[in-house]
PDB file of C-alpha atoms in Angstrom:
ATOM      1  CA  UNK W 147      80.663  99.369 134.106  1.00 72.00           C
ATOM      2  CA  UNK W 148      81.284 102.051 136.684  1.00 86.00           C
ATOM      3  CA  UNK W 149      81.354 104.714 134.064  1.00 88.00           C
ATOM      4  CA  UNK W 150      78.034 103.592 132.676  1.00 86.00           C
ATOM      5  CA  UNK W 151      76.454 103.575 136.141  1.00 88.00           C
ATOM      6  CA  UNK W 152      77.819 107.058 137.040  1.00 91.00           C
ATOM      7  CA  UNK W 153      76.468 108.496 133.767  1.00 89.00           C
ATOM      8  CA  UNK W 154      72.951 107.780 135.100  1.00 89.00           C
ATOM      9  CA  UNK W 155      71.201 110.915 136.320  1.00 90.00           C
ATOM     10  CA  UNK W 156      69.902 108.968 139.335  1.00 87.00           C
ATOM     11  CA  UNK W 157      73.260 107.701 140.462  1.00 90.00           C
ATOM     12  CA  UNK W 158      74.436 110.777 142.340  1.00 92.00           C
ATOM     13  CA  UNK W 159      72.899 109.756 145.666  1.00 88.00           C
ATOM     14  CA  UNK W 160      73.878 106.089 145.367  1.00 87.00           C
ATOM     15  CA  UNK W 161      76.562 105.255 148.064  1.00 86.00           C
ATOM     16  CA  UNK W 162      78.437 102.554 146.059  1.00 89.00           C
ATOM     17  CA  UNK W 163      79.488 100.964 149.385  1.00 85.00           C
ATOM     18  CA  UNK W 164      80.260  97.604 147.756  1.00 82.00           C
ATOM     19  CA  UNK W 165      82.927  99.140 145.432  1.00 86.00           C
ATOM     20  CA  UNK W 166      86.339  99.214 147.014  1.00 85.00           C
ATOM     21  CA  UNK W 167      87.739 102.359 145.541  1.00 91.00           C
ATOM     22  CA  UNK W 168      88.198 105.966 146.770  1.00 94.00           C
ATOM     23  CA  UNK W 169      84.865 107.762 147.042  1.00 95.00           C
ATOM     24  CA  UNK W 170      84.464 111.339 148.280  1.00 97.00           C
ATOM     25  CA  UNK W 171      81.537 113.823 148.170  1.00 97.00           C
ATOM     26  CA  UNK W 172      81.818 117.459 148.787  1.00 97.00           C
ATOM     27  CA  UNK W 173      79.885 118.863 151.833  1.00 96.00           C
ATOM     28  CA  UNK W 174      78.003 121.308 149.658  1.00 95.00           C
ATOM     29  CA  UNK W 175      76.840 118.437 147.426  1.00 95.00           C
ATOM     30  CA  UNK W 176      78.435 119.946 144.316  1.00 96.00           C
ATOM     31  CA  UNK W 177      80.446 116.948 143.232  1.00 97.00           C
ATOM     32  CA  UNK W 178      81.666 113.424 143.963  1.00 97.00           C
ATOM     33  CA  UNK W 179      85.067 111.959 142.964  1.00 98.00           C
ATOM     34  CA  UNK W 180      86.082 108.335 142.463  1.00 97.00           C
ATOM     35  CA  UNK W 181      89.725 107.269 142.256  1.00 98.00           C
ATOM     36  CA  UNK W 182      91.457 103.935 141.915  1.00 97.00           C
ATOM     37  CA  UNK W 183      94.715 102.451 140.729  1.00 96.00           C
ATOM     38  CA  UNK W 184      95.987  99.396 138.820  1.00 94.00           C
ATOM     39  CA  UNK W 185      99.579  98.208 139.498  1.00 92.00           C
ATOM     40  CA  UNK W 186     101.871  98.156 136.551  1.00 92.00           C
ATOM     41  CA  UNK W 187     105.119  96.159 135.823  1.00 91.00           C
ATOM     42  CA  UNK W 188     108.136  97.318 137.716  1.00 88.00           C
ATOM     43  CA  UNK W 189     106.216  98.549 140.709  1.00 88.00           C
ATOM     44  CA  UNK W 190     104.589 101.567 138.973  1.00 92.00           C
ATOM     45  CA  UNK W 191     100.977 102.524 139.172  1.00 93.00           C
ATOM     46  CA  UNK W 192      98.276 103.711 136.807  1.00 95.00           C
ATOM     47  CA  UNK W 193      95.572 105.893 138.270  1.00 97.00           C
ATOM     48  CA  UNK W 194      92.064 106.510 137.164  1.00 97.00           C
ATOM     49  CA  UNK W 195      89.432 109.096 138.215  1.00 97.00           C
ATOM     50  CA  UNK W 196      85.876 109.940 137.543  1.00 97.00           C
ATOM     51  CA  UNK W 197      84.076 113.030 138.816  1.00 97.00           C
ATOM     52  CA  UNK W 198      80.307 113.650 138.988  1.00 97.00           C
ATOM     53  CA  UNK W 199      79.606 117.306 138.939  1.00 96.00           C
ATOM     54  CA  UNK W 200      76.084 118.710 139.624  1.00 94.00           C
ATOM     55  CA  UNK W 201      75.127 121.430 137.176  1.00 92.00           C
ATOM     56  CA  UNK W 202      73.107 124.505 138.199  1.00 90.00           C
ATOM     57  CA  UNK W 203      69.989 122.899 136.611  1.00 92.00           C
ATOM     58  CA  UNK W 204      70.375 119.821 138.772  1.00 91.00           C
ATOM     59  CA  UNK W 205      71.635 117.477 135.971  1.00 94.00           C
ATOM     60  CA  UNK W 206      74.836 115.402 136.541  1.00 95.00           C
ATOM     61  CA  UNK W 207      77.936 115.573 134.344  1.00 95.00           C
ATOM     62  CA  UNK W 208      80.573 112.868 134.381  1.00 97.00           C
ATOM     63  CA  UNK W 209      84.143 113.993 133.908  1.00 97.00           C
ATOM     64  CA  UNK W 210      87.138 111.606 133.434  1.00 97.00           C
ATOM     65  CA  UNK W 211      90.452 112.431 135.150  1.00 98.00           C
ATOM     66  CA  UNK W 212      93.522 111.542 133.039  1.00 97.00           C
ATOM     67  CA  UNK W 213      96.756 110.441 134.906  1.00 97.00           C
ATOM     68  CA  UNK W 214      99.407 112.866 133.715  1.00 96.00           C
ATOM     69  CA  UNK W 215     101.963 112.683 136.432  1.00 95.00           C
ATOM     70  CA  UNK W 216     104.847 111.985 134.018  1.00 92.00           C
ATOM     71  CA  UNK W 217     104.114 115.196 132.018  1.00 94.00           C
ATOM     72  CA  UNK W 218     103.842 117.582 134.958  1.00 95.00           C
ATOM     73  CA  UNK W 219     107.136 119.415 135.492  1.00 92.00           C
ATOM     74  CA  UNK W 220     106.265 122.042 138.166  1.00 94.00           C
ATOM     75  CA  UNK W 221     103.886 120.213 140.497  1.00 94.00           C
ATOM     76  CA  UNK W 222     103.971 122.878 143.221  1.00 94.00           C
ATOM     77  CA  UNK W 223     102.804 125.648 140.992  1.00 95.00           C
ATOM     78  CA  UNK W 224     100.949 124.340 137.910  1.00 96.00           C
ATOM     79  CA  UNK W 225      97.241 124.821 137.451  1.00 96.00           C
ATOM     80  CA  UNK W 226      95.928 121.629 135.951  1.00 98.00           C
ATOM     81  CA  UNK W 227      92.788 120.310 134.298  1.00 97.00           C
ATOM     82  CA  UNK W 228      90.866 117.033 134.229  1.00 98.00           C
ATOM     83  CA  UNK W 229      92.951 116.099 131.117  1.00 97.00           C
ATOM     84  CA  UNK W 230      96.147 116.874 132.953  1.00 97.00           C
ATOM     85  CA  UNK W 231      95.648 115.409 136.449  1.00 98.00           C
ATOM     86  CA  UNK W 232      98.214 115.031 139.241  1.00 97.00           C
ATOM     87  CA  UNK W 233      96.818 111.584 139.935  1.00 98.00           C
ATOM     88  CA  UNK W 234      96.378 110.119 143.418  1.00 97.00           C
ATOM     89  CA  UNK W 235      94.028 108.010 145.505  1.00 98.00           C
ATOM     90  CA  UNK W 236      91.931 110.650 147.336  1.00 98.00           C
ATOM     91  CA  UNK W 237      91.018 109.759 150.909  1.00 98.00           C
ATOM     92  CA  UNK W 238      90.048 113.064 152.546  1.00 98.00           C
ATOM     93  CA  UNK W 239      88.197 116.182 151.342  1.00 98.00           C
ATOM     94  CA  UNK W 240      87.980 119.562 153.096  1.00 98.00           C
ATOM     95  CA  UNK W 241      85.759 122.408 151.863  1.00 98.00           C
ATOM     96  CA  UNK W 242      86.937 125.990 152.508  1.00 97.00           C
ATOM     97  CA  UNK W 243      86.040 129.522 151.365  1.00 94.00           C
ATOM     98  CA  UNK W 244      87.859 131.682 148.817  1.00 92.00           C
ATOM     99  CA  UNK W 245      87.149 135.072 147.354  1.00 88.00           C
ATOM    100  CA  UNK W 246      85.637 133.286 144.366  1.00 87.00           C
ATOM    101  CA  UNK W 247      83.438 130.778 146.194  1.00 90.00           C
ATOM    102  CA  UNK W 248      84.151 127.386 147.704  1.00 95.00           C
ATOM    103  CA  UNK W 249      87.394 125.450 147.089  1.00 97.00           C
ATOM    104  CA  UNK W 250      88.205 122.011 148.174  1.00 98.00           C
ATOM    105  CA  UNK W 251      91.369 120.382 149.755  1.00 98.00           C
ATOM    106  CA  UNK W 252      91.992 116.863 148.410  1.00 98.00           C
ATOM    107  CA  UNK W 253      94.400 114.697 150.372  1.00 98.00           C
ATOM    108  CA  UNK W 254      95.771 111.811 148.292  1.00 98.00           C
ATOM    109  CA  UNK W 255      98.174 108.953 148.185  1.00 98.00           C
ATOM    110  CA  UNK W 256     100.431 107.836 145.328  1.00 97.00           C
ATOM    111  CA  UNK W 257     102.274 104.506 145.591  1.00 96.00           C
ATOM    112  CA  UNK W 258     104.653 105.854 142.898  1.00 95.00           C
ATOM    113  CA  UNK W 259     107.239 103.042 142.527  1.00 94.00           C
ATOM    114  CA  UNK W 260     109.385 100.442 144.387  1.00 95.00           C
ATOM    115  CA  UNK W 261     111.518 103.070 146.062  1.00 96.00           C
ATOM    116  CA  UNK W 262     109.278 106.017 147.089  1.00 96.00           C
ATOM    117  CA  UNK W 263     105.690 106.816 147.842  1.00 96.00           C
ATOM    118  CA  UNK W 264     104.082 110.202 147.688  1.00 97.00           C
ATOM    119  CA  UNK W 265     101.266 112.071 149.459  1.00 97.00           C
ATOM    120  CA  UNK W 266      99.643 115.153 148.016  1.00 97.00           C
ATOM    121  CA  UNK W 267      97.659 118.116 149.165  1.00 98.00           C
ATOM    122  CA  UNK W 268      95.839 119.439 146.159  1.00 98.00           C
ATOM    123  CA  UNK W 269      93.228 122.125 145.668  1.00 98.00           C
ATOM    124  CA  UNK W 270      90.099 121.746 143.540  1.00 98.00           C
ATOM    125  CA  UNK W 271      88.105 124.644 142.203  1.00 97.00           C
ATOM    126  CA  UNK W 272      85.699 125.092 139.326  1.00 96.00           C
ATOM    127  CA  UNK W 273      85.880 127.659 136.533  1.00 93.00           C
ATOM    128  CA  UNK W 274      82.998 129.761 135.180  1.00 89.00           C
ATOM    129  CA  UNK W 275      81.906 126.865 132.996  1.00 91.00           C
ATOM    130  CA  UNK W 276      81.787 124.396 135.836  1.00 91.00           C
ATOM    131  CA  UNK W 277      84.991 122.588 134.852  1.00 95.00           C
ATOM    132  CA  UNK W 278      87.321 121.320 137.507  1.00 97.00           C
ATOM    133  CA  UNK W 279      90.691 122.954 138.001  1.00 97.00           C
ATOM    134  CA  UNK W 280      93.396 121.519 140.211  1.00 98.00           C
ATOM    135  CA  UNK W 281      95.944 123.752 141.952  1.00 97.00           C
ATOM    136  CA  UNK W 282      95.325 127.048 143.601  1.00 96.00           C
ATOM    137  CA  UNK W 283      97.894 129.365 145.274  1.00 96.00           C
ATOM    138  CA  UNK W 284      96.579 129.243 148.845  1.00 96.00           C
ATOM    139  CA  UNK W 285      99.561 127.665 150.644  1.00 97.00           C
ATOM    140  CA  UNK W 286     101.559 130.339 152.460  1.00 96.00           C
ATOM    141  CA  UNK W 287     105.039 129.126 153.408  1.00 93.00           C
ATOM    142  CA  UNK W 288     106.741 131.680 155.760  1.00 90.00           C
ATOM    143  CA  UNK W 289     105.408 134.565 153.600  1.00 91.00           C
ATOM    144  CA  UNK W 290     108.184 133.610 151.142  1.00 88.00           C
ATOM    145  CA  UNK W 291     106.386 130.997 148.957  1.00 90.00           C
ATOM    146  CA  UNK W 292     102.758 130.799 147.839  1.00 93.00           C
ATOM    147  CA  UNK W 293     102.236 127.316 146.401  1.00 96.00           C
ATOM    148  CA  UNK W 294      99.344 125.766 144.453  1.00 97.00           C
ATOM    149  CA  UNK W 295      99.780 122.217 145.806  1.00 97.00           C
ATOM    150  CA  UNK W 296     102.031 120.384 148.306  1.00 97.00           C
ATOM    151  CA  UNK W 297     103.808 117.136 147.357  1.00 96.00           C
ATOM    152  CA  UNK W 298     105.631 114.849 149.830  1.00 96.00           C
ATOM    153  CA  UNK W 299     107.916 112.018 148.726  1.00 95.00           C
ATOM    154  CA  UNK W 300     109.402 109.384 151.063  1.00 95.00           C
ATOM    155  CA  UNK W 301     110.721 105.887 151.396  1.00 96.00           C
ATOM    156  CA  UNK W 302     108.150 103.327 150.078  1.00 96.00           C
ATOM    157  CA  UNK W 303     108.611 101.147 153.208  1.00 95.00           C
ATOM    158  CA  UNK W 304     107.555 103.736 155.768  1.00 96.00           C
ATOM    159  CA  UNK W 305     104.234 105.406 156.460  1.00 96.00           C
ATOM    160  CA  UNK W 306     103.506 109.042 156.666  1.00 96.00           C
ATOM    161  CA  UNK W 307     100.718 110.878 158.519  1.00 96.00           C
ATOM    162  CA  UNK W 308      98.721 113.409 156.377  1.00 97.00           C
ATOM    163  CA  UNK W 309      95.270 114.272 157.634  1.00 98.00           C
ATOM    164  CA  UNK W 310      92.956 117.197 158.333  1.00 98.00           C
ATOM    165  CA  UNK W 311      92.256 117.994 162.070  1.00 97.00           C
ATOM    166  CA  UNK W 312      88.874 119.675 162.250  1.00 96.00           C
ATOM    167  CA  UNK W 313      89.364 120.864 165.820  1.00 95.00           C
ATOM    168  CA  UNK W 314      92.582 122.642 164.904  1.00 95.00           C
ATOM    169  CA  UNK W 315      91.488 123.673 161.310  1.00 96.00           C
ATOM    170  CA  UNK W 316      94.854 122.314 160.379  1.00 98.00           C
ATOM    171  CA  UNK W 317      96.237 119.825 157.873  1.00 98.00           C
ATOM    172  CA  UNK W 318      98.644 117.888 160.024  1.00 97.00           C
ATOM    173  CA  UNK W 319     101.628 115.915 158.618  1.00 96.00           C
ATOM    174  CA  UNK W 320     104.799 114.147 159.560  1.00 93.00           C
ATOM    175  CA  UNK W 321     107.922 116.188 159.112  1.00 91.00           C
ATOM    176  CA  UNK W 322     110.080 114.287 156.723  1.00 91.00           C
ATOM    177  CA  UNK W 323     113.884 114.175 156.980  1.00 90.00           C
ATOM    178  CA  UNK W 324     116.622 112.078 155.361  1.00 90.00           C
ATOM    179  CA  UNK W 325     118.204 109.240 157.345  1.00 89.00           C
ATOM    180  CA  UNK W 326     121.561 111.059 157.013  1.00 87.00           C
ATOM    181  CA  UNK W 327     122.488 114.587 155.902  1.00 85.00           C
ATOM    182  CA  UNK W 328     124.318 113.243 152.890  1.00 87.00           C
ATOM    183  CA  UNK W 329     120.975 111.991 151.417  1.00 87.00           C
ATOM    184  CA  UNK W 330     119.262 115.388 151.524  1.00 85.00           C
ATOM    185  CA  UNK W 331     117.104 115.640 148.422  1.00 85.00           C
ATOM    186  CA  UNK W 332     117.221 111.895 147.694  1.00 91.00           C
ATOM    187  CA  UNK W 333     113.688 110.953 148.795  1.00 93.00           C
ATOM    188  CA  UNK W 334     114.087 107.170 148.976  1.00 95.00           C
ATOM    189  CA  UNK W 335     115.990 107.943 152.229  1.00 93.00           C
ATOM    190  CA  UNK W 336     113.279 110.199 153.685  1.00 93.00           C
ATOM    191  CA  UNK W 337     110.883 109.316 156.507  1.00 93.00           C
ATOM    192  CA  UNK W 338     109.143 110.792 159.555  1.00 92.00           C
ATOM    193  CA  UNK W 339     111.519 112.299 162.120  1.00 89.00           C
ATOM    194  CA  UNK W 340     109.153 112.331 165.026  1.00 89.00           C
ATOM    195  CA  UNK W 341     107.917 115.896 164.684  1.00 89.00           C
ATOM    196  CA  UNK W 342     104.797 117.291 163.039  1.00 93.00           C
ATOM    197  CA  UNK W 343     104.072 120.342 160.930  1.00 94.00           C
ATOM    198  CA  UNK W 344     100.889 121.596 159.339  1.00 96.00           C
ATOM    199  CA  UNK W 345      98.937 124.029 157.296  1.00 97.00           C
ATOM    200  CA  UNK W 346      96.394 126.016 159.303  1.00 97.00           C
ATOM    201  CA  UNK W 347      93.359 127.596 157.693  1.00 98.00           C
ATOM    202  CA  UNK W 348      93.502 131.352 158.257  1.00 97.00           C
ATOM    203  CA  UNK W 349      90.719 133.145 156.344  1.00 94.00           C
ATOM    204  CA  UNK W 350      91.074 131.998 152.770  1.00 94.00           C
ATOM    205  CA  UNK W 351      94.660 130.670 152.899  1.00 96.00           C
ATOM    206  CA  UNK W 352      96.565 127.804 154.474  1.00 98.00           C
ATOM    207  CA  UNK W 353      99.526 128.979 156.523  1.00 97.00           C
ATOM    208  CA  UNK W 354     102.536 126.762 157.182  1.00 96.00           C
ATOM    209  CA  UNK W 355     103.168 126.053 160.893  1.00 95.00           C
ATOM    210  CA  UNK W 356     106.121 124.164 162.316  1.00 92.00           C
ATOM    211  CA  UNK W 357     106.513 121.736 165.249  1.00 90.00           C
ATOM    212  CA  UNK W 358     102.885 121.062 166.181  1.00 92.00           C
ATOM    213  CA  UNK W 359     102.265 119.646 169.611  1.00 86.00           C
ATOM    214  CA  UNK W 360      99.775 116.935 169.020  1.00 79.00           C
ATOM    215  CA  UNK W 361     100.056 115.330 172.474  1.00 67.00           C
ATOM    216  CA  UNK W 362      98.769 111.995 171.336  1.00 55.00           C
ATOM    217  CA  UNK W 363      99.955 109.292 173.762  1.00 48.00           C
ATOM    218  CA  UNK W 364      98.454 106.461 171.644  1.00 51.00           C
ATOM    219  CA  UNK W 365     100.948 107.071 168.885  1.00 51.00           C
ATOM    220  CA  UNK W 366     104.451 105.940 169.518  1.00 51.00           C
ATOM    221  CA  UNK W 367     107.085 108.494 168.567  1.00 48.00           C
ATOM    222  CA  UNK W 368     109.380 107.353 165.745  1.00 48.00           C
ATOM    223  CA  UNK W 369     112.999 107.229 166.311  1.00 48.00           C
ATOM    224  CA  UNK W 370     114.419 110.599 165.159  1.00 46.00           C
ATOM    225  CA  UNK W 371     116.934 110.788 162.247  1.00 47.00           C
ATOM    226  CA  UNK W 372     119.657 113.322 161.690  1.00 49.00           C
ATOM    227  CA  UNK W 373     118.149 116.031 159.576  1.00 47.00           C
ATOM    228  CA  UNK W 374     120.565 118.326 157.727  1.00 43.00           C
ATOM    229  CA  UNK W 375     120.747 121.378 159.915  1.00 41.00           C
ATOM    230  CA  UNK W 376     121.949 123.715 157.174  1.00 39.00           C
ATOM    231  CA  UNK W 377     118.725 123.304 155.049  1.00 45.00           C
ATOM    232  CA  UNK W 378     116.097 125.752 156.245  1.00 53.00           C
ATOM    233  CA  UNK W 379     113.371 124.986 153.729  1.00 63.00           C
ATOM    234  CA  UNK W 380     110.740 122.360 154.668  1.00 73.00           C
ATOM    235  CA  UNK W 381     111.087 119.065 152.806  1.00 70.00           C
ATOM    236  CA  UNK W 382     108.177 119.571 150.461  1.00 78.00           C
ATOM    237  CA  UNK W 383     110.125 122.420 148.766  1.00 73.00           C
ATOM    238  CA  UNK W 384     113.178 120.259 147.983  1.00 58.00           C
ATOM    239  CA  UNK W 385     114.037 119.368 144.489  1.00 55.00           C
ATOM    240  CA  UNK W 386     115.221 115.786 143.929  1.00 50.00           C
ATOM    241  CA  UNK W 387     118.979 115.587 144.645  1.00 48.00           C
ATOM    242  CA  UNK W 388     119.228 119.397 144.722  1.00 46.00           C
ATOM    243  CA  UNK W 389     120.863 119.403 148.090  1.00 42.00           C
ATOM    244  CA  UNK W 390     122.703 116.043 147.876  1.00 43.00           C
ATOM    245  CA  UNK W 391     126.270 116.051 148.960  1.00 42.00           C
ATOM    246  CA  UNK W 392     127.015 112.571 147.544  1.00 46.00           C
ATOM    247  CA  UNK W 393     129.872 112.248 145.139  1.00 41.00           C
TER     248      UNK W 393
END
């Protein structure tokens, strides 16, 4: 039913306020994206997405996004298409400039499974044919890594802050650490450690910044956990169990 409605050329300006799914529209009016999920047996999730894209002649094209999380092996670097989508429930969109025109940050949530949840910072661009492409190497981590998307994984029973702060021009997020050094790289033991990091927009790239001072007295500070002091890389660079010392 939703697909049929969105295929209508007159639907682009309809707010769809009564539909309880993710709905975002780009500030430049180029596209809208709708995302939702259906729980599966065993605590897993299936995600669905539809994107309305406005063509240069003003007509509207509807594009389906295909959940392909299980087939993506290098999430931090792969450039993906609508048929190969790093699925998530999108809840915030940020437009920013690049050398090739506007690009768009998409912040999303993935319930994943019974043990871990994920949050994602993805980048949406459009190719010369107007087709959506996900992933763009704009995340500068210490001048050492240039990543196309950022993926966080953490214990399913805790919550993680990931939001764009317009005043700071920064994507702010909880720094995630394991509950004990021996669990480094095992994300079901990860949670916020009381500090915040971010990606700050500088020109056409997002630069990683550590230990942001948010000074928000309304938010209680979580109890810190013992992060492994011998691991210098931020948690979103970890490979599952790569650093684990468990026998």
